[in-house]
CSV table of C-alpha atoms in Angstrom, one decimal:
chain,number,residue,atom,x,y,z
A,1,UNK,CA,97.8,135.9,84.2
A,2,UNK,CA,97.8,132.4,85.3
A,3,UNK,CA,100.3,130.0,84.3
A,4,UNK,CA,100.1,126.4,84.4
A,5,UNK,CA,102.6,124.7,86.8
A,6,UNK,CA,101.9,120.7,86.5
A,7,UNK,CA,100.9,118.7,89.3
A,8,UNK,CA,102.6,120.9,91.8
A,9,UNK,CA,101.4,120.8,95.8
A,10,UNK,CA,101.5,123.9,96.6
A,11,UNK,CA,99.7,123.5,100.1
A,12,UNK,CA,102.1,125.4,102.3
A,13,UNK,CA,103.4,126.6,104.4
A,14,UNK,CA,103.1,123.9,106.8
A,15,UNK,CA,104.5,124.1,110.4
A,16,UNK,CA,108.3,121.8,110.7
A,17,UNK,CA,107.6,119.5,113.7
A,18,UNK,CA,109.9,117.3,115.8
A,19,UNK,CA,108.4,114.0,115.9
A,20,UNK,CA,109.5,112.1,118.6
A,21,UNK,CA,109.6,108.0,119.0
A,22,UNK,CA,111.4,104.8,121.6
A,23,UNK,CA,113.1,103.4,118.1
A,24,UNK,CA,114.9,99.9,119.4
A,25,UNK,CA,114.4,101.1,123.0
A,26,UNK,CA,116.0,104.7,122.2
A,27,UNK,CA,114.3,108.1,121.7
A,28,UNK,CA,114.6,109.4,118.5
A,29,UNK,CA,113.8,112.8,116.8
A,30,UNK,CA,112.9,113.0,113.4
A,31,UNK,CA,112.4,116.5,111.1
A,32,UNK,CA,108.4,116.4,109.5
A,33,UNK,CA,106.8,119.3,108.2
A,34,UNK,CA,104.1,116.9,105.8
A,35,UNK,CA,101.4,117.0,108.8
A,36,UNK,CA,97.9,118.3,108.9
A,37,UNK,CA,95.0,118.1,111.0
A,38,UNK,CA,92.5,115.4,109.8
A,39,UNK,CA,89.6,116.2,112.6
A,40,UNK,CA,89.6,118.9,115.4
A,41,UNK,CA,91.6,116.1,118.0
A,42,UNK,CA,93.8,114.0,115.5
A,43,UNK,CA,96.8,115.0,113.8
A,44,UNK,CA,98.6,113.4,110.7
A,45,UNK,CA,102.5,112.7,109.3
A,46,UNK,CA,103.0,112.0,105.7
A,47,UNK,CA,105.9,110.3,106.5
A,48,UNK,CA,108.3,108.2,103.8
A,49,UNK,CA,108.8,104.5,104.5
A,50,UNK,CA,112.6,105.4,104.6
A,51,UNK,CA,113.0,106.4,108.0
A,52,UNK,CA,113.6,104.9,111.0
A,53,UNK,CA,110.8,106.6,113.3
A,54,UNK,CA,108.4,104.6,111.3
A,55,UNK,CA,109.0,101.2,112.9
A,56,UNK,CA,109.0,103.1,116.5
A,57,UNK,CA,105.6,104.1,115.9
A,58,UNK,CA,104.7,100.8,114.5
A,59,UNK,CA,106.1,98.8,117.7
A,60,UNK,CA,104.8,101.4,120.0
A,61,UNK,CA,101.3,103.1,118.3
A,62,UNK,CA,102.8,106.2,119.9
A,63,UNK,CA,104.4,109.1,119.2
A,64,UNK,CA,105.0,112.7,120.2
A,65,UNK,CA,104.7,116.0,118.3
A,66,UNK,CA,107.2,118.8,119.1
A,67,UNK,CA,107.2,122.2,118.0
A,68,UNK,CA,110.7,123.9,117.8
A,69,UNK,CA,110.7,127.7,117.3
A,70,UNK,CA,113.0,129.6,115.0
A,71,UNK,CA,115.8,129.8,117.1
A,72,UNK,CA,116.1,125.9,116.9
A,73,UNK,CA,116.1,126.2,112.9
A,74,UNK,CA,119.7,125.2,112.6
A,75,UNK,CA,119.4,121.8,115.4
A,76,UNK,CA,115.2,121.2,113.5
A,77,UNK,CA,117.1,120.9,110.1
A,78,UNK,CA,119.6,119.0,111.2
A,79,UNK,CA,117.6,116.5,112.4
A,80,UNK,CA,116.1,116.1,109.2
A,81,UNK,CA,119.2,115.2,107.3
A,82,UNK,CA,120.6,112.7,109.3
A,83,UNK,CA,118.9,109.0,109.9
A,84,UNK,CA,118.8,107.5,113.6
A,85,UNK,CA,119.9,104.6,112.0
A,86,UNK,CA,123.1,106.1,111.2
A,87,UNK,CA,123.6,108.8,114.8
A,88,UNK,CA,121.7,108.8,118.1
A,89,UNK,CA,120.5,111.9,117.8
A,90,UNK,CA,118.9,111.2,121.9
A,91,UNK,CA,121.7,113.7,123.2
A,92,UNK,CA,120.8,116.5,121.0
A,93,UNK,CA,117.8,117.6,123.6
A,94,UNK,CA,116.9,117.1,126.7
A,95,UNK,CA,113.8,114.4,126.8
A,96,UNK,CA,110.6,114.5,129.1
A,97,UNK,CA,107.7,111.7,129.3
A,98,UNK,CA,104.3,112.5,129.6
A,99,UNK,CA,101.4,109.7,130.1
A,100,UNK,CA,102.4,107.9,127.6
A,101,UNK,CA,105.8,106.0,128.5
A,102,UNK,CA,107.0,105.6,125.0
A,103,UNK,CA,106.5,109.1,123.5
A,104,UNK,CA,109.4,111.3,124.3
A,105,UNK,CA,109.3,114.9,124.2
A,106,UNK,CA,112.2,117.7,123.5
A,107,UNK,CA,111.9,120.1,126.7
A,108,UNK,CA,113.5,122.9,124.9
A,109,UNK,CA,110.1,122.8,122.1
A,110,UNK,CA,107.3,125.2,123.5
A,111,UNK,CA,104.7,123.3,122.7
A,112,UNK,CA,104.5,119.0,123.3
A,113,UNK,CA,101.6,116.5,121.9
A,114,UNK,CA,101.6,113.4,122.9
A,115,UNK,CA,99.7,111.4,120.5
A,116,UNK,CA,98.2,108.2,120.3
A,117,UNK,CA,97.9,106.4,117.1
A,118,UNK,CA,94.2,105.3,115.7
A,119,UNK,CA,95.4,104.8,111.8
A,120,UNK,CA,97.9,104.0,109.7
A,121,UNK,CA,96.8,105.1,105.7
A,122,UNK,CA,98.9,103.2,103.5
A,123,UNK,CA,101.0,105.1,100.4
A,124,UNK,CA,103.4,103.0,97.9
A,125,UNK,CA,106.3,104.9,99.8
A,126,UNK,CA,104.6,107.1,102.4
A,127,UNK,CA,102.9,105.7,105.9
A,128,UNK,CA,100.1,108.3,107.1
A,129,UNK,CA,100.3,108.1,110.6
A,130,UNK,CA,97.0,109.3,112.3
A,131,UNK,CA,96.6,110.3,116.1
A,132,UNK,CA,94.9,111.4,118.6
A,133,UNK,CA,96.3,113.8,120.5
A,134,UNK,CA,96.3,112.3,124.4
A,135,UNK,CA,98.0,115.6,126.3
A,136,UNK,CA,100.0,118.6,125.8
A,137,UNK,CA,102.1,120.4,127.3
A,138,UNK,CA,103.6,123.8,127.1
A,139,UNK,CA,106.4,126.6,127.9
A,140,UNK,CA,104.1,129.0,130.7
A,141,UNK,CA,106.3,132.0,128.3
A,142,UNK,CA,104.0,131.1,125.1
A,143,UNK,CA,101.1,131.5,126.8
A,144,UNK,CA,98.8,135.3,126.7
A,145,UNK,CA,96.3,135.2,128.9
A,146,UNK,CA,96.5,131.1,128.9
A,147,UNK,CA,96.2,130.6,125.2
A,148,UNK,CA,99.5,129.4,123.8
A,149,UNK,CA,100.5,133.0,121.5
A,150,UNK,CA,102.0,131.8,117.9
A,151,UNK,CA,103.7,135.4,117.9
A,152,UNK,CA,105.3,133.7,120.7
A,153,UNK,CA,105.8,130.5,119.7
A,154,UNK,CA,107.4,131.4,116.7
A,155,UNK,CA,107.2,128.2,114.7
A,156,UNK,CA,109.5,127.5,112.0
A,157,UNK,CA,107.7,127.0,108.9
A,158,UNK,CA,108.3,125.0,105.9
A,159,UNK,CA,107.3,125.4,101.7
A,160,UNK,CA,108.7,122.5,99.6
A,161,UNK,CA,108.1,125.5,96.6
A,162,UNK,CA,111.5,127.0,97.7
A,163,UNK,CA,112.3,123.9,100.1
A,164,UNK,CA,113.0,127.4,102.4
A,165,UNK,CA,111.3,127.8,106.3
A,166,UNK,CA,109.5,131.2,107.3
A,167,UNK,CA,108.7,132.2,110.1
A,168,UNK,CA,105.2,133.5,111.2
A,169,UNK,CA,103.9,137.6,110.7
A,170,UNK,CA,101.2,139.3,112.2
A,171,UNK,CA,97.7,138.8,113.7
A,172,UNK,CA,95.4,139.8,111.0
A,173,UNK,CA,91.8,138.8,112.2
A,174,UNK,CA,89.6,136.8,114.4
A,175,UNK,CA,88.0,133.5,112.2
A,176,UNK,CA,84.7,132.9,112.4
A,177,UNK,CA,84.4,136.9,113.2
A,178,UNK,CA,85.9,139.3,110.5
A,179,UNK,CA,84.1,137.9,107.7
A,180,UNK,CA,80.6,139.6,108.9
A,181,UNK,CA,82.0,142.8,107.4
A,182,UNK,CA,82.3,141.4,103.8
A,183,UNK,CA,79.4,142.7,101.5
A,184,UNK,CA,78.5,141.9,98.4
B,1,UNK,CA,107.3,125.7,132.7
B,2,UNK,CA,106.0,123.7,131.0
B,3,UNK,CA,102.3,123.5,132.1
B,4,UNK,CA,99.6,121.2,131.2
B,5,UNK,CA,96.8,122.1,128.7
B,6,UNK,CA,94.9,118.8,128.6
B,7,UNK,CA,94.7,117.0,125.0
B,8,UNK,CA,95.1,120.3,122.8
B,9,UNK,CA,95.5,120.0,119.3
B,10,UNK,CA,98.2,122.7,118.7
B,11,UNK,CA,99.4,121.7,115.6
B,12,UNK,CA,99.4,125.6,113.5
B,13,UNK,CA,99.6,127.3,112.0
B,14,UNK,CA,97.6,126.0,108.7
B,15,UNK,CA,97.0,127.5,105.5
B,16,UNK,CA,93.3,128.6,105.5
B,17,UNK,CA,92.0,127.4,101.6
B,18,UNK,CA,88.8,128.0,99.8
B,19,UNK,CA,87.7,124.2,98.7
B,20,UNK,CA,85.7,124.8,95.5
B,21,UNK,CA,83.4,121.8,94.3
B,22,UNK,CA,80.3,121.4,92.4
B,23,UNK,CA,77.4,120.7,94.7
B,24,UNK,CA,73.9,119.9,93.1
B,25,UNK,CA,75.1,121.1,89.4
B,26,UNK,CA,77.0,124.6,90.9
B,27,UNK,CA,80.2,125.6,92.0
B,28,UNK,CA,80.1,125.9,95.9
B,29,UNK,CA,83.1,127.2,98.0
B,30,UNK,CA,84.4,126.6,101.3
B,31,UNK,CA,86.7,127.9,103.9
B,32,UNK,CA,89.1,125.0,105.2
B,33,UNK,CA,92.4,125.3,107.1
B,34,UNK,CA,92.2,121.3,108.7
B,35,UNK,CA,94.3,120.2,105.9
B,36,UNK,CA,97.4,118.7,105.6
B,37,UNK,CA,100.1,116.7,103.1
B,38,UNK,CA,99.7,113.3,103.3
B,39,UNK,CA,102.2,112.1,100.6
B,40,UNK,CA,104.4,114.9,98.5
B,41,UNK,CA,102.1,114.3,95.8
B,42,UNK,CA,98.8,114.2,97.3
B,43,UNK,CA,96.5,116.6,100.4
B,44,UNK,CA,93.7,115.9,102.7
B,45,UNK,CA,91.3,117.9,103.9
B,46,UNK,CA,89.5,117.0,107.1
B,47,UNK,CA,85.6,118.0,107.0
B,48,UNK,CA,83.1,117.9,109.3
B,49,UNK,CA,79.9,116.0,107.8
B,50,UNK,CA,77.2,118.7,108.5
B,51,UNK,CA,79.4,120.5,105.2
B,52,UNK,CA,77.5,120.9,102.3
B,53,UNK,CA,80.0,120.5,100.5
B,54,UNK,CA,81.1,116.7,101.7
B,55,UNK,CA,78.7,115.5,99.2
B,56,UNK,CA,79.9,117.2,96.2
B,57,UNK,CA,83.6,115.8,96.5
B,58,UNK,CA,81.9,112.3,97.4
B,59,UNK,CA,79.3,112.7,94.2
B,60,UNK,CA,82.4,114.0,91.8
B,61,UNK,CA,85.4,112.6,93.0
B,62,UNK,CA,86.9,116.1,92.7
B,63,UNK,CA,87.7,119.0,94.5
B,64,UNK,CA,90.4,122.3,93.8
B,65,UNK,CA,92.2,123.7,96.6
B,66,UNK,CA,92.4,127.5,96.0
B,67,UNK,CA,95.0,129.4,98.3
B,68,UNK,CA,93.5,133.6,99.0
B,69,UNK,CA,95.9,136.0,100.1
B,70,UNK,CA,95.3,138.3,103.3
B,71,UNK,CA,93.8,140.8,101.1
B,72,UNK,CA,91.1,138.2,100.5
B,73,UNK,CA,90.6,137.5,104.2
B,74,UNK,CA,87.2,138.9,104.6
B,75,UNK,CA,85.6,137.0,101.7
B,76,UNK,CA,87.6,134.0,102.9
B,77,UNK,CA,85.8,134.3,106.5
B,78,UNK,CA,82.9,135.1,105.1
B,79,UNK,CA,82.6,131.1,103.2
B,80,UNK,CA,83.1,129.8,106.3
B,81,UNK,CA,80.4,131.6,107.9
B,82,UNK,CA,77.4,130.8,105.3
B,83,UNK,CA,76.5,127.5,103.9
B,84,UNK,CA,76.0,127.1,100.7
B,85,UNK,CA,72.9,125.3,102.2
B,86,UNK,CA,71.5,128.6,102.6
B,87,UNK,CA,73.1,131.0,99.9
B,88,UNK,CA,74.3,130.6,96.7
B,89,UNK,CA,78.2,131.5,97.0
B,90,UNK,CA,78.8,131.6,93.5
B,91,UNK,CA,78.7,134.9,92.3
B,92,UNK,CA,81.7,135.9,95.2
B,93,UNK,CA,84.2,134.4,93.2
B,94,UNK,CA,85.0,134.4,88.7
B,95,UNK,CA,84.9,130.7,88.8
B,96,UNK,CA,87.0,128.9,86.2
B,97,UNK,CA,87.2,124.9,85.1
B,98,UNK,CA,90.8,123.2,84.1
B,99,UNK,CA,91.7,119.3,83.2
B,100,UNK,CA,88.5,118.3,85.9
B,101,UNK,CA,85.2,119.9,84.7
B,102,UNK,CA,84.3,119.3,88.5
B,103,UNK,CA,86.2,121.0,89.7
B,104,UNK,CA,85.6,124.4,89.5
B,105,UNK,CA,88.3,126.9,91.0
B,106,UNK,CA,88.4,130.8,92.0
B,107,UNK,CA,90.1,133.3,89.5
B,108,UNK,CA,90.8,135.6,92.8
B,109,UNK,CA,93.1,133.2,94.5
B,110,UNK,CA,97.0,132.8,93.3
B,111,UNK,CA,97.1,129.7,93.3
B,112,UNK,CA,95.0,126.7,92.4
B,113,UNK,CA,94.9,123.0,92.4
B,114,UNK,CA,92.9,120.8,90.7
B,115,UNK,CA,92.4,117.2,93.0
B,116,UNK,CA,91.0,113.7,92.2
B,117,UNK,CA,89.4,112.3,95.5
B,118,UNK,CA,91.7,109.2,96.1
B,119,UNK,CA,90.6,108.0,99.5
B,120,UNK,CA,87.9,109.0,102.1
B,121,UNK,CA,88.9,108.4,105.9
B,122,UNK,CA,85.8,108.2,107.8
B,123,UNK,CA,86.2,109.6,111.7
B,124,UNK,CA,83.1,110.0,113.4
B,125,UNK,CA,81.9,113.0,112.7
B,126,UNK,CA,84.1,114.2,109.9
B,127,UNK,CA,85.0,113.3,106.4
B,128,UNK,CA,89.0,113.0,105.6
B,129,UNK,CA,89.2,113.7,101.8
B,130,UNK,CA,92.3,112.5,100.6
B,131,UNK,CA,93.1,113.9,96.8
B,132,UNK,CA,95.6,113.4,94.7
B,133,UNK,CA,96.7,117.1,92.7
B,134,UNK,CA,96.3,116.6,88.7
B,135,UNK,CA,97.2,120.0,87.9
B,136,UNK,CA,98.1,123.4,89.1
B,137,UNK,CA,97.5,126.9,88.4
B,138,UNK,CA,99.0,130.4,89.3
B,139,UNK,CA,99.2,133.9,89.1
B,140,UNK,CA,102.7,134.7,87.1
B,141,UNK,CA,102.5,137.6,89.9
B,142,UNK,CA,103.5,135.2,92.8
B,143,UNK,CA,106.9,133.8,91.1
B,144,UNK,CA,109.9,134.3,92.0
B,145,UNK,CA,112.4,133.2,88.8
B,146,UNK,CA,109.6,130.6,88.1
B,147,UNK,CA,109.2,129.7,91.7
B,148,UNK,CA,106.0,129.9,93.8
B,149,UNK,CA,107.0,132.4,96.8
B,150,UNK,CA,104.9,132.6,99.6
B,151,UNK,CA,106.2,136.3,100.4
B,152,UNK,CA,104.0,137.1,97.2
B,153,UNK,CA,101.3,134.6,97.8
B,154,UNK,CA,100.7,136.2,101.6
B,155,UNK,CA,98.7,133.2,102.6
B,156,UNK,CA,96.0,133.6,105.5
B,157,UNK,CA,97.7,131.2,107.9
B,158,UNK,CA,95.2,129.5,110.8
B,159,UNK,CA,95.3,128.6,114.5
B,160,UNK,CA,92.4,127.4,116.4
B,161,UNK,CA,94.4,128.3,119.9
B,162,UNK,CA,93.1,132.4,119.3
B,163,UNK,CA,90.8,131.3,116.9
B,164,UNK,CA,92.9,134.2,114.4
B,165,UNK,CA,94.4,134.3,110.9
B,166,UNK,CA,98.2,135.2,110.3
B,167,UNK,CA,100.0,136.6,108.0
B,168,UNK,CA,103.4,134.9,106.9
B,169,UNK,CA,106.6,136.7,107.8
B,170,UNK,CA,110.0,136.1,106.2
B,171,UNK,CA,112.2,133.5,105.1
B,172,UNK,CA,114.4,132.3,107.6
B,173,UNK,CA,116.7,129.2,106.1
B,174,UNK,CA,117.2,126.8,103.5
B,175,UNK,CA,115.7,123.3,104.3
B,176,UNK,CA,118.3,120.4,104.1
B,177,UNK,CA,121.0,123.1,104.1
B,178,UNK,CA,120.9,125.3,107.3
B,179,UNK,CA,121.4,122.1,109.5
B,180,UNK,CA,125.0,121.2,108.4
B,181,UNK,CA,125.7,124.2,110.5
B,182,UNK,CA,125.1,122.8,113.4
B,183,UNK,CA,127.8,121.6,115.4
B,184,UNK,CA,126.8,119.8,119.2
């Protein structure tokens, strides 16, 4: 039976990202798991006005995705519930730069976008930041047969239903493949 | 080590979701999983144009979001495969209509989500639907003491690296909680 929930987004889970930013000439991490994909090359972050990444990605019209795996949950939470305004959070990981001089990445994430951005969509209280992604890099140890593994990866990922993270489960089918053997 | 991949988009996994809309006077579906939050109250859906179904949200100004489970993972494929170009996809699914009477959603799927069309990004060559949700629906079978859990959903999770489909595995941590326990 369904039941009727309001206007609920239920449109998880979503993978819990590290984005990375220079904020007042400093790296900075912050906790974002509001992302998407908005074309095959560009990547998005719903993120609120609030926090302090936004103006480094302003100034700089760069930033950096990093994805931290479950055994990082406790260091990926944290850097959601405390502000760069209020801690440098720089010393928490060790950063790496890429091509892009102002995007710093977290070496101990697998996986590392650097991102360029093309758009900002304006919310009352949200900035959409769109990007391209410029160059990524990766941990050799996620990689099976050179194409990064998420069984390896093991993102951390996030529902706002239970505001909970789960992790990822099994390989259940190739896209673009398995539905030949539906019939009607 | 890290190595270099070029510029990847590795940002999944992402929920794979049927987008239902009315196209030409019927309910066509579609398989999705370039989506994202843009704002806690709003999604977007990133299209490519050649979709049949880009003209229906642009004509209507609405579109559902409908969420299959794994079981569902062949049919799921299967409406990414076919346009509804060339085949009717109709009778796949029991359609049903809420608050938006274009919008027409699938019975099958746990949970649906009724969306006004609130901004269109235009890339090249894809559409960025940006909706607003107006009202959701969902199976009383995937609560947990009124709760949407994704351990009962069992989501078809999406990453273009293998081109496969995941399942979700378990939960791992509170969000805004598990962080106070870390201590650098």
């Amino acid at each position: 039976m369904k039941v009727e929930l309001g206007p609920k987004n239920c449109l998880y889970p979503l993978p819990t990202i590290l984005v990375g930013a220079l904020v007042n000439g400093k790296p900075n991490y912050i906790t974002i798991a509001h992302v998407g994909i908005t074309e095959p090359a560009a990547v998005s972050l719903g993120m609120n006005k609030v926090h302090y990444t936004n103006q480094g990605i302003k100034t700089n019209r760069t930033f950096s995705i990093n994805i931290p795996s479950i055994t990082m949950v406790k260091e990926t939470d944290y850097c959601g519930l405390i502000s760069g305004k209020d801690k440098n959070k720089t010393d928490m990981f060790k950063t790496f730069y890429g091509q892009l001089k102002t995007a710093p990445m977290i070496e101990e994430c697998s996986i590392n976008m650097e991102c360029e951005l093309i758009q900002i969509v304006d919310f009352p209280n949200h900035d959409l930041f769109i990007g391209k992604v410029v160059a990524t890099h990766c941990d050799e140890s996620v990689l099976t047969n050179g194409v990064v593994d998420l069984g390896k990866v093991q993102p951390i990922l996030f529902a706002m239903n239970d505001r909970s993270y789960w992790s990822i489960g099994k390989k259940i089918g190739k896209a673009w493949s398995i539905g030949k053997e539906f019939k009607k």
